[in-house]
PDB file of C-alpha atoms in Angstrom:
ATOM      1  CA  UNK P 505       5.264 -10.422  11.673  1.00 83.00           C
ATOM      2  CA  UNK P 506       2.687  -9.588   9.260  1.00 91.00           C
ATOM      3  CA  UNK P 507       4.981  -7.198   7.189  1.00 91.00           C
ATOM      4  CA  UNK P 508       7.372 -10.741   6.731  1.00 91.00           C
ATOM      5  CA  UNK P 509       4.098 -12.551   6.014  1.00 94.00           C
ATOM      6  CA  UNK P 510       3.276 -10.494   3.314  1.00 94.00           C
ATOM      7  CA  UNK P 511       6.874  -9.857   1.944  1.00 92.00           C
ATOM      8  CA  UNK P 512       7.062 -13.952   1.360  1.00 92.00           C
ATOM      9  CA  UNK P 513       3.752 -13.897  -0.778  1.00 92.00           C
ATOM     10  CA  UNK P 514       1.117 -14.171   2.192  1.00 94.00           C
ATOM     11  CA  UNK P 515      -2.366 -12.273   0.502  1.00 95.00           C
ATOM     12  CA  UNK P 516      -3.986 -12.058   3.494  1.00 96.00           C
ATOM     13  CA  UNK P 517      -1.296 -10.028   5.273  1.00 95.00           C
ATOM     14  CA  UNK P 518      -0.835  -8.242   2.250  1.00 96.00           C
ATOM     15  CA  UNK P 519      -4.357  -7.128   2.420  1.00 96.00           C
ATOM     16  CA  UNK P 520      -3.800  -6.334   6.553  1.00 96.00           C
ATOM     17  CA  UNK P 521      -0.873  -4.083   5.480  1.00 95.00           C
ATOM     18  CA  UNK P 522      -2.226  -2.207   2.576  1.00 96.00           C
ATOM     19  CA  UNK P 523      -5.750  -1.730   5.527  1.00 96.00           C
ATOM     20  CA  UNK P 524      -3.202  -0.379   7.814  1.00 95.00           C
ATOM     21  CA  UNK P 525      -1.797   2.177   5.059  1.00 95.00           C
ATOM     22  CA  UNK P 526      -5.088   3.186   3.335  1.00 97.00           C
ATOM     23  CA  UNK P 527      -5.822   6.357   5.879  1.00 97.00           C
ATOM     24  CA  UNK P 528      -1.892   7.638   4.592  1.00 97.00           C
ATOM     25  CA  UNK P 529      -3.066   7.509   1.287  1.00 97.00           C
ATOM     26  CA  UNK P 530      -6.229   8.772   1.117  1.00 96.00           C
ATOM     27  CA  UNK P 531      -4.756  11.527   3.174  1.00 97.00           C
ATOM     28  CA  UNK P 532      -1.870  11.776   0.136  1.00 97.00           C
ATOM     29  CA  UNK P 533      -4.418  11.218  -2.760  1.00 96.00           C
ATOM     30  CA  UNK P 534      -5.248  14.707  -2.012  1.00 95.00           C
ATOM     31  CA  UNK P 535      -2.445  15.937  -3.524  1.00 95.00           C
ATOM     32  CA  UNK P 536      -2.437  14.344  -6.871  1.00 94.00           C
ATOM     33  CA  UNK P 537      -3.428  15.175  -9.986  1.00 94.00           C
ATOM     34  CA  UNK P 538      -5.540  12.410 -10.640  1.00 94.00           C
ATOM     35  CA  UNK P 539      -8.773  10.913  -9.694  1.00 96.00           C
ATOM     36  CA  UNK P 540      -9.009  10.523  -5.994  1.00 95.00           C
ATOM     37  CA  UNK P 541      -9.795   6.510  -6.011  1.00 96.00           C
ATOM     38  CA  UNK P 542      -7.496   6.029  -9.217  1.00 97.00           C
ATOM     39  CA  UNK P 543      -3.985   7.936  -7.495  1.00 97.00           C
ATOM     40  CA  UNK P 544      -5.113   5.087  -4.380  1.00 97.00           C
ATOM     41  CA  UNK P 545      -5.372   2.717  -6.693  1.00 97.00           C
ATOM     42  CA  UNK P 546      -2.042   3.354  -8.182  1.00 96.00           C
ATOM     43  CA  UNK P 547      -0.431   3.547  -4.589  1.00 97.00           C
ATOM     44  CA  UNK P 548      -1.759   0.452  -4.136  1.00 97.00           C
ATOM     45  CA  UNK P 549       0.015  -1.615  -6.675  1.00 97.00           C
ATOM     46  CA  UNK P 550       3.197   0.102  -6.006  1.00 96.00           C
ATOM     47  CA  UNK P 551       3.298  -0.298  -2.574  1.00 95.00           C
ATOM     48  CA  UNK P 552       2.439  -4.046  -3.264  1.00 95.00           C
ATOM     49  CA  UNK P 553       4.811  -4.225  -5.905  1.00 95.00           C
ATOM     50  CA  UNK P 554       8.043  -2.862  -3.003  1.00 95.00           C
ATOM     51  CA  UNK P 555       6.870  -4.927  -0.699  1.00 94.00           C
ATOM     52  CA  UNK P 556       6.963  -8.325  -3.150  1.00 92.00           C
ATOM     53  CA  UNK P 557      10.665  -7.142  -3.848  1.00 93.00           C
ATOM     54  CA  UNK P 558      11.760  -6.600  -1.201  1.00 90.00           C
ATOM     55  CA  UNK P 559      12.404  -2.748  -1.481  1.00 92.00           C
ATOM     56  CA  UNK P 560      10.690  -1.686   1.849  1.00 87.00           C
ATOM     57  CA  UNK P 561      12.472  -2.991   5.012  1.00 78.00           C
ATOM     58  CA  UNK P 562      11.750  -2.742   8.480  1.00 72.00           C
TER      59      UNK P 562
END
């Protein structure tokens, strides 16, 4: 229910999905050639970004 919430524009289940995925990808900011809190930071907005379009389904 929250993934729908925050697919339709809901910030606060946004913010509850992106929480629940933050231990993946500080995990996978490990293995990228940038600065640890930038590469989050950058799969942050894109994970935000598939979500708002609609590319991630469940």
């Amino acid at each position: 229910m929250t993934f729908k919430l925050a697919m339709a524009g809901d910030n606060q289940a946004m913010m509850e999905v992106i929480d629940f995925l933050l231990p993946d990808m500080e995990y996978l900011a490990n293995f990228i050639k940038l600065p640890r809190e930038e590469s989050i930071q950058e799969m942050k907005a894109a994970m935000i970004e598939a979500i708002r379009q609609g590319e991630i389904q469940l």
